[in-house]
C-alpha positions as a LaTeX table, in Angstrom:
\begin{tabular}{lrrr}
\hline
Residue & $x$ (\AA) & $y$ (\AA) & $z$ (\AA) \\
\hline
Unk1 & 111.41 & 111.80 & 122.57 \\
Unk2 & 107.61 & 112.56 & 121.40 \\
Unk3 & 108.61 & 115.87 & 120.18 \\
Unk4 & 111.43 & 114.69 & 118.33 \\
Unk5 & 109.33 & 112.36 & 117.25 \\
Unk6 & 106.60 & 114.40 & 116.16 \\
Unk7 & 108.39 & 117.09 & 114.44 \\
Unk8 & 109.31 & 115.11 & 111.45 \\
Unk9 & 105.71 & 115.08 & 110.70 \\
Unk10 & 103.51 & 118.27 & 109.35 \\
Unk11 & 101.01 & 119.55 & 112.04 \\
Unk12 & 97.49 & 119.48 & 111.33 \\
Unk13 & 95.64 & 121.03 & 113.88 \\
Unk14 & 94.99 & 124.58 & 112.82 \\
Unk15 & 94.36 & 123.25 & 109.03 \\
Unk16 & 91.20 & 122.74 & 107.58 \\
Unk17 & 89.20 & 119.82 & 108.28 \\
Unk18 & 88.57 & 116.96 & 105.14 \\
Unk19 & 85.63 & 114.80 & 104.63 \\
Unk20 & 87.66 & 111.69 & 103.35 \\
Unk21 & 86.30 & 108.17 & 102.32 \\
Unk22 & 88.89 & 104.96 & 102.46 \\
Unk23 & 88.47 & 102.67 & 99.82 \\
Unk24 & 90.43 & 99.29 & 99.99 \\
Unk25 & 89.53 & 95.91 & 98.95 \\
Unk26 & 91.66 & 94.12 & 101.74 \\
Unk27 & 90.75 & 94.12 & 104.89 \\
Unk28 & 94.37 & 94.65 & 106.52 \\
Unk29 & 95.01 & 97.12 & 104.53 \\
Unk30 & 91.76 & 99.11 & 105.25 \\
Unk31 & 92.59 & 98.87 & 109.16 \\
Unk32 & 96.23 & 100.12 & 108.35 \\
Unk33 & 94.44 & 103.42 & 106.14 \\
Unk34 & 92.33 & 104.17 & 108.80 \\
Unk35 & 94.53 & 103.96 & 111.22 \\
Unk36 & 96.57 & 106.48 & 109.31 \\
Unk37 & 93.88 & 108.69 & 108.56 \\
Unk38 & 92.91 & 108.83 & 112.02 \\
Unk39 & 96.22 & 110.00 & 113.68 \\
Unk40 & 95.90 & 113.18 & 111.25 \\
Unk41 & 93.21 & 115.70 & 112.44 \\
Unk42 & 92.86 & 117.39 & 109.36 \\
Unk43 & 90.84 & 114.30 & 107.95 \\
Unk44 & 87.51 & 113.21 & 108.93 \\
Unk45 & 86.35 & 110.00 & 107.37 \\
Unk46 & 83.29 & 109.80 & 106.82 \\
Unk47 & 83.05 & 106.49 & 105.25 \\
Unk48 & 84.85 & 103.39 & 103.76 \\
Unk49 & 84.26 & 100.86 & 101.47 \\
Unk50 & 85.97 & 97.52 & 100.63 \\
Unk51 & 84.44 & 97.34 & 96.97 \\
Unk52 & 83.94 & 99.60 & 93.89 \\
Unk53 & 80.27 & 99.41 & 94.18 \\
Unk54 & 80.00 & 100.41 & 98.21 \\
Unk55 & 82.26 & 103.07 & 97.20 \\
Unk56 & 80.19 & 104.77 & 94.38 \\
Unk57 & 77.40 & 104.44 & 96.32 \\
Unk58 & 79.33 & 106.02 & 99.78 \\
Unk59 & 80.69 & 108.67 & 97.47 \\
Unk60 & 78.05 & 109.93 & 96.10 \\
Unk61 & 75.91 & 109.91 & 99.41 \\
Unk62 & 78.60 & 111.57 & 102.02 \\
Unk63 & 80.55 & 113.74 & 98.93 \\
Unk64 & 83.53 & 113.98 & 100.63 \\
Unk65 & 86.58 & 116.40 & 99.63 \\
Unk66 & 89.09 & 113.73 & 99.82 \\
Unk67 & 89.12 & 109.72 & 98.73 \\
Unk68 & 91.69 & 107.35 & 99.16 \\
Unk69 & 91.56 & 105.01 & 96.27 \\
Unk70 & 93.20 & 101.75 & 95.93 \\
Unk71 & 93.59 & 101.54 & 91.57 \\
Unk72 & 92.12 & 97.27 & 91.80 \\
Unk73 & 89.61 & 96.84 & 93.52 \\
Unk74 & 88.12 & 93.04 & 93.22 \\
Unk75 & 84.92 & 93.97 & 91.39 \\
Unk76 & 86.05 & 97.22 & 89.39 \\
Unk77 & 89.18 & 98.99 & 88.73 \\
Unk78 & 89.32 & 103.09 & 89.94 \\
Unk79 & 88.62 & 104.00 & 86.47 \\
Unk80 & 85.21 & 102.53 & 86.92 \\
Unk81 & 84.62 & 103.85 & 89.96 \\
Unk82 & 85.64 & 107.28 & 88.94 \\
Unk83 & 83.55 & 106.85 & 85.83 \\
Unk84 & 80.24 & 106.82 & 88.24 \\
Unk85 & 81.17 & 109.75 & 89.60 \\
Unk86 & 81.93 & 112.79 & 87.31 \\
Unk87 & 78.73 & 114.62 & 87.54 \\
Unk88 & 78.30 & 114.56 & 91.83 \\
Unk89 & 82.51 & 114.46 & 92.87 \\
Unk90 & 84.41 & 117.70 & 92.86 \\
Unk91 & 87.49 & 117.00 & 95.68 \\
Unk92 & 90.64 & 114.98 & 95.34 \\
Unk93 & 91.70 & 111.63 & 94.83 \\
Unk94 & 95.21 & 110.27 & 96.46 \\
Unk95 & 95.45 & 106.78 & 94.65 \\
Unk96 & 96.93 & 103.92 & 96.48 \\
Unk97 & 98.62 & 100.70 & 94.39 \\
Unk98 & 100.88 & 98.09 & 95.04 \\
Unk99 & 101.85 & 97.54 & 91.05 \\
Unk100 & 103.59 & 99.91 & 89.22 \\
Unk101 & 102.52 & 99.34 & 85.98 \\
Unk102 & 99.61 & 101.23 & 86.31 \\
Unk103 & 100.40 & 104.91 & 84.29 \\
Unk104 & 101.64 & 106.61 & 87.59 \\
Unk105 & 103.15 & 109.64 & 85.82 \\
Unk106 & 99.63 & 110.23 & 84.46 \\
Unk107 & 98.06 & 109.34 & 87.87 \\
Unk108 & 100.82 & 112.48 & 89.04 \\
Unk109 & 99.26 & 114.79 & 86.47 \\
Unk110 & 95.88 & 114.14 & 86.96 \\
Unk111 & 95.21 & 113.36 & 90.70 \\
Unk112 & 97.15 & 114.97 & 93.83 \\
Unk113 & 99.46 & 112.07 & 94.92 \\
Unk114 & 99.75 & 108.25 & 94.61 \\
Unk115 & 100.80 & 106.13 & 97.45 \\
Unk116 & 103.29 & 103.00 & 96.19 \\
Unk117 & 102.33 & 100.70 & 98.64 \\
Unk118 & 103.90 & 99.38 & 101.18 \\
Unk119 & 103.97 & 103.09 & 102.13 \\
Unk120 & 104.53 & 104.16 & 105.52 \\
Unk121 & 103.47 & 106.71 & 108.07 \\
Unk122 & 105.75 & 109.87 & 106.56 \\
Unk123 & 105.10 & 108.84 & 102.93 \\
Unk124 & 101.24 & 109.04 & 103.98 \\
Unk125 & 101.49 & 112.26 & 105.87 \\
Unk126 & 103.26 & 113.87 & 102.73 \\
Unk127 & 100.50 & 112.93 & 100.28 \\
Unk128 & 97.76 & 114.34 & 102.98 \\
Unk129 & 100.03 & 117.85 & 102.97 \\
Unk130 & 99.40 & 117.98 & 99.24 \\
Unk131 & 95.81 & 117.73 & 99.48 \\
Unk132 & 96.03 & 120.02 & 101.99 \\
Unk133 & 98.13 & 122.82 & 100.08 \\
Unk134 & 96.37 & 122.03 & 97.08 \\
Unk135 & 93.94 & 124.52 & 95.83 \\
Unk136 & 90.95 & 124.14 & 93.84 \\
Unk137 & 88.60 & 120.87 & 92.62 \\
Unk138 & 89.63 & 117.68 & 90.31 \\
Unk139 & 88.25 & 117.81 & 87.02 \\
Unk140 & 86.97 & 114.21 & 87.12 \\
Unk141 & 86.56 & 114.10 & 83.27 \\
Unk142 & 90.13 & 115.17 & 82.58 \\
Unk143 & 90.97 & 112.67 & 85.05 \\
Unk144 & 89.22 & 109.86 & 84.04 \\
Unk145 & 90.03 & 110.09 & 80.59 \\
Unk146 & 93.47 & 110.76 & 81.65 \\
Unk147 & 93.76 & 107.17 & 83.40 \\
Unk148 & 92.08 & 105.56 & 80.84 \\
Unk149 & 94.66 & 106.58 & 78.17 \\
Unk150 & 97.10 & 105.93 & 80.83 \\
Unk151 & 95.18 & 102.13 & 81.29 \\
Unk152 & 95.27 & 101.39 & 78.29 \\
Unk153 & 98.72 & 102.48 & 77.22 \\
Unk154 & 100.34 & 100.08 & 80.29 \\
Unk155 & 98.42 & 97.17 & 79.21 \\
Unk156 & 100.77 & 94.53 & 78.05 \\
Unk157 & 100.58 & 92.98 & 74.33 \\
Unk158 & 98.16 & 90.40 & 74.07 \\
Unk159 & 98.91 & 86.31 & 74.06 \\
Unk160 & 97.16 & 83.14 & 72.59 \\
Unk161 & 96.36 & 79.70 & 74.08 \\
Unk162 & 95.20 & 77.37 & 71.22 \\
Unk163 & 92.35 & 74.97 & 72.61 \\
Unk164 & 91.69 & 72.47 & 69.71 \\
Unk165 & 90.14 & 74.40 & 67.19 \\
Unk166 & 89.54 & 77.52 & 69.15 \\
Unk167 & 92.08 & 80.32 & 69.63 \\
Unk168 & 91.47 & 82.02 & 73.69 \\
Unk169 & 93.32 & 85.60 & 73.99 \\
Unk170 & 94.85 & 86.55 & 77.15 \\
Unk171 & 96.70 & 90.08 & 78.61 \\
Unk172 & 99.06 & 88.95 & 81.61 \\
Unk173 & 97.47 & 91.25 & 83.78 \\
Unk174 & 93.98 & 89.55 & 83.73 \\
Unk175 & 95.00 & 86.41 & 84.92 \\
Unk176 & 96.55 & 86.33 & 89.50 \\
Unk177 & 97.14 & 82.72 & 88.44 \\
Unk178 & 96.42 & 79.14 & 87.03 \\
Unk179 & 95.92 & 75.74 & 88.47 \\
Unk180 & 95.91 & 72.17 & 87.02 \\
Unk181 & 92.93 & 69.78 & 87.37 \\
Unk182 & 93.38 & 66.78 & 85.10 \\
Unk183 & 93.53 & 67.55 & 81.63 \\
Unk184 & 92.39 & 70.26 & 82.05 \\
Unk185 & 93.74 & 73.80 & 84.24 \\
Unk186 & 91.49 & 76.73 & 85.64 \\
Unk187 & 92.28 & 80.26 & 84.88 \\
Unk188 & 91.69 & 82.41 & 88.01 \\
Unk189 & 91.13 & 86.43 & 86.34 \\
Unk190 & 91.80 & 89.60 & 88.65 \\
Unk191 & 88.20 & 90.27 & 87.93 \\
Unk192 & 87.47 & 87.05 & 89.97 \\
Unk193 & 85.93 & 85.27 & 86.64 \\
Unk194 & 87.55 & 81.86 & 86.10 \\
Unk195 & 88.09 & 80.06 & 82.51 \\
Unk196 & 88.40 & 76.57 & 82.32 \\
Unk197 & 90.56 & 75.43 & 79.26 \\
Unk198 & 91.46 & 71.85 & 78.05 \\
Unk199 & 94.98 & 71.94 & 78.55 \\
Unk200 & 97.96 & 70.57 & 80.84 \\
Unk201 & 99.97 & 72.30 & 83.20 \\
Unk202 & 102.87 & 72.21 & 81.00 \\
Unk203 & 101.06 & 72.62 & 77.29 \\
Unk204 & 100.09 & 75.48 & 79.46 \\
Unk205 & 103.36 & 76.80 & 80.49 \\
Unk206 & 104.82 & 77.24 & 77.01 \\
Unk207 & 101.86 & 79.19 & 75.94 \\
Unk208 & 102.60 & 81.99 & 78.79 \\
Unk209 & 104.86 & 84.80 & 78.54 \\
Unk210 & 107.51 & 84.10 & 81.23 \\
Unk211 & 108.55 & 87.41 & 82.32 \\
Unk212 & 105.06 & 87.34 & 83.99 \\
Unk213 & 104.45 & 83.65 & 84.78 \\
Unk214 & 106.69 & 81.45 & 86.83 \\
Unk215 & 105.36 & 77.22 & 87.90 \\
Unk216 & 105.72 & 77.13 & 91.47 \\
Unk217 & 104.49 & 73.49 & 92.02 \\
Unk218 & 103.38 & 70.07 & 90.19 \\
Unk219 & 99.86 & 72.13 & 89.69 \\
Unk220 & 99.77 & 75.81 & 90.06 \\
Unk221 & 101.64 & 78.11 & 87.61 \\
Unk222 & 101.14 & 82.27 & 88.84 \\
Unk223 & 102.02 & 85.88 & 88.12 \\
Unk224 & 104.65 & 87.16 & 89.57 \\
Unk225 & 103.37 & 90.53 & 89.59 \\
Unk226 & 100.52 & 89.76 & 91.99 \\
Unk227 & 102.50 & 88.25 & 94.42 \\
Unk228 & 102.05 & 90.26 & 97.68 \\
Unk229 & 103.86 & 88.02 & 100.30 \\
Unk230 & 105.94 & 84.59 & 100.93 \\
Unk231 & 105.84 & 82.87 & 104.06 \\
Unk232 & 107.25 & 79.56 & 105.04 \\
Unk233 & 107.38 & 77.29 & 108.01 \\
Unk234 & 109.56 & 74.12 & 109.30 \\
Unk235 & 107.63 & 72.15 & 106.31 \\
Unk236 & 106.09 & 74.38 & 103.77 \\
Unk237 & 106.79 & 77.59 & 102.24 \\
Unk238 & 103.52 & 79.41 & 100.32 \\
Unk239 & 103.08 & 82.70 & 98.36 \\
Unk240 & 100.04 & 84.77 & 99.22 \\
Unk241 & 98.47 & 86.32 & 96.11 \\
Unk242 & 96.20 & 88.92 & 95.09 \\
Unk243 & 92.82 & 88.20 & 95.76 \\
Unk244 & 93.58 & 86.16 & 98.78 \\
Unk245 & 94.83 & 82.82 & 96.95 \\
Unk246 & 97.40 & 80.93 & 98.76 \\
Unk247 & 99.70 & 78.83 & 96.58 \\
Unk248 & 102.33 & 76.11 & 97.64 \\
Unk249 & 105.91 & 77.00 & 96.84 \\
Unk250 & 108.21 & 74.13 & 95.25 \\
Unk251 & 111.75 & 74.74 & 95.20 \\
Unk252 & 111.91 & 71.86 & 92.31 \\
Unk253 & 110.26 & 73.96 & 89.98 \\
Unk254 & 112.09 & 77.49 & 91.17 \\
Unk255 & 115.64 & 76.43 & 90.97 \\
\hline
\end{tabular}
């Protein structure tokens, strides 16, 4: 059964070995990547990082051949990272995303594979054989000037939420999700900033576009898109968002 089960897999042994670096914001999902990355022998990591910041500065100090790049990352996105790091990287990037949205046919172009997570163990192993049959470096300034074109092209149309006299712009990517306190409700951003506006839950609701916003309880409206997992129990059921937010789920306001 082992060599069955191993021959749907590419062998690694007699290829080349790969300084890699694993950079994902969630913890879970770090473990899982390195877990990966160390059943192949063709990669050696030689560092990971949970943030943007701890992964320019990992980068640049290890310059490994390889990174694994989740796109958000809770303090940058990859564009920022890989904006740090044109002059000192020269390997390949494999990016790693749970949202779709993000320019993935210019992510194809531009870097050696992309990983739609949840991916599993032969999805993984396929993007590590195109790294390793790829010849050549990344030119990081092609690249990085491809995703931002790519960035900014998938960014949705901007909306307004009128606040007496002032006028507050919004894109429904910025924003995991909103809860109400009072009169007022608290805008939590993807780039963990949070806005606090003078408005109800439900002035609030028909300001938001609703192919991205959905109320899920008496005081917490959020974006579907950032939804990672539901989970429920004899008494409660509770989506778990980006960012590590837990919200209550109401089947009142999801009928």
């Amino acid at each position: 059964m082992g060599d069955q089960h191993n021959s749907d897999y590419p062998k690694y042994t007699e290829m080349k070995v790969v300084k890699t670096v694993l950079v994902e914001d969630e913890g879970a999902a770090l473990r899982r990547l390195e877990k990966l990355a160390s059943n192949i022998s063709s990669l050696n990591i030689v560092g990971t990082a949970k943030s943007g910041r701890d992964a320019i500065q990992i980068i640049n100090n290890t310059k490994p051949e390889l990174i694994l790049l989740d796109i958000e990352l809770k303090d940058m996105t990859a564009f920022s990272v890989l904006a740090s790091l044109k002059n000192s990287f020269k390997g390949q990037i494999v990016f790693t995303t749970a949202y779709n949205q993000y320019a993935i046919k210019a992510f194809e172009v531009a870097a050696t594979d992309y990983l739609l997570k949840p991916y599993d163990e032969k999805r993984f192993s396929q993007a590590i054989t195109r790294v390793i049959d790829r010849h050549g470096h990344l030119n990081i300034q092609k690249l990085t000037e491809t995703l931002k074109h790519g960035f900014l092209q998938t960014r949705t149309s901007k909306f307004e939420i009128i606040e007496g006299a002032q006028i507050h712009y919004f894109y429904s990517e910025d924003i995991i999700w909103i809860e109400a306190q009072g009169y007022y409700c608290l805008i939590h951003k993807l780039d963990t900033t949070r806005v606090l506006l003078r408005k109800t839950l439900k002035e609030m609701e028909l300001s938001l576009p609703s192919e991205s916003f959905v109320r899920v309880n008496r005081s917490s409206i959020i974006n579907k898109n950032y939804v990672e997992k539901e989970s429920r129990n004899l008494m409660h059921q509770f989506f778990f968002l980006k960012g590590g937010f837990k919200v209550k789920k109401s089947s009142k306001y999801l009928e």
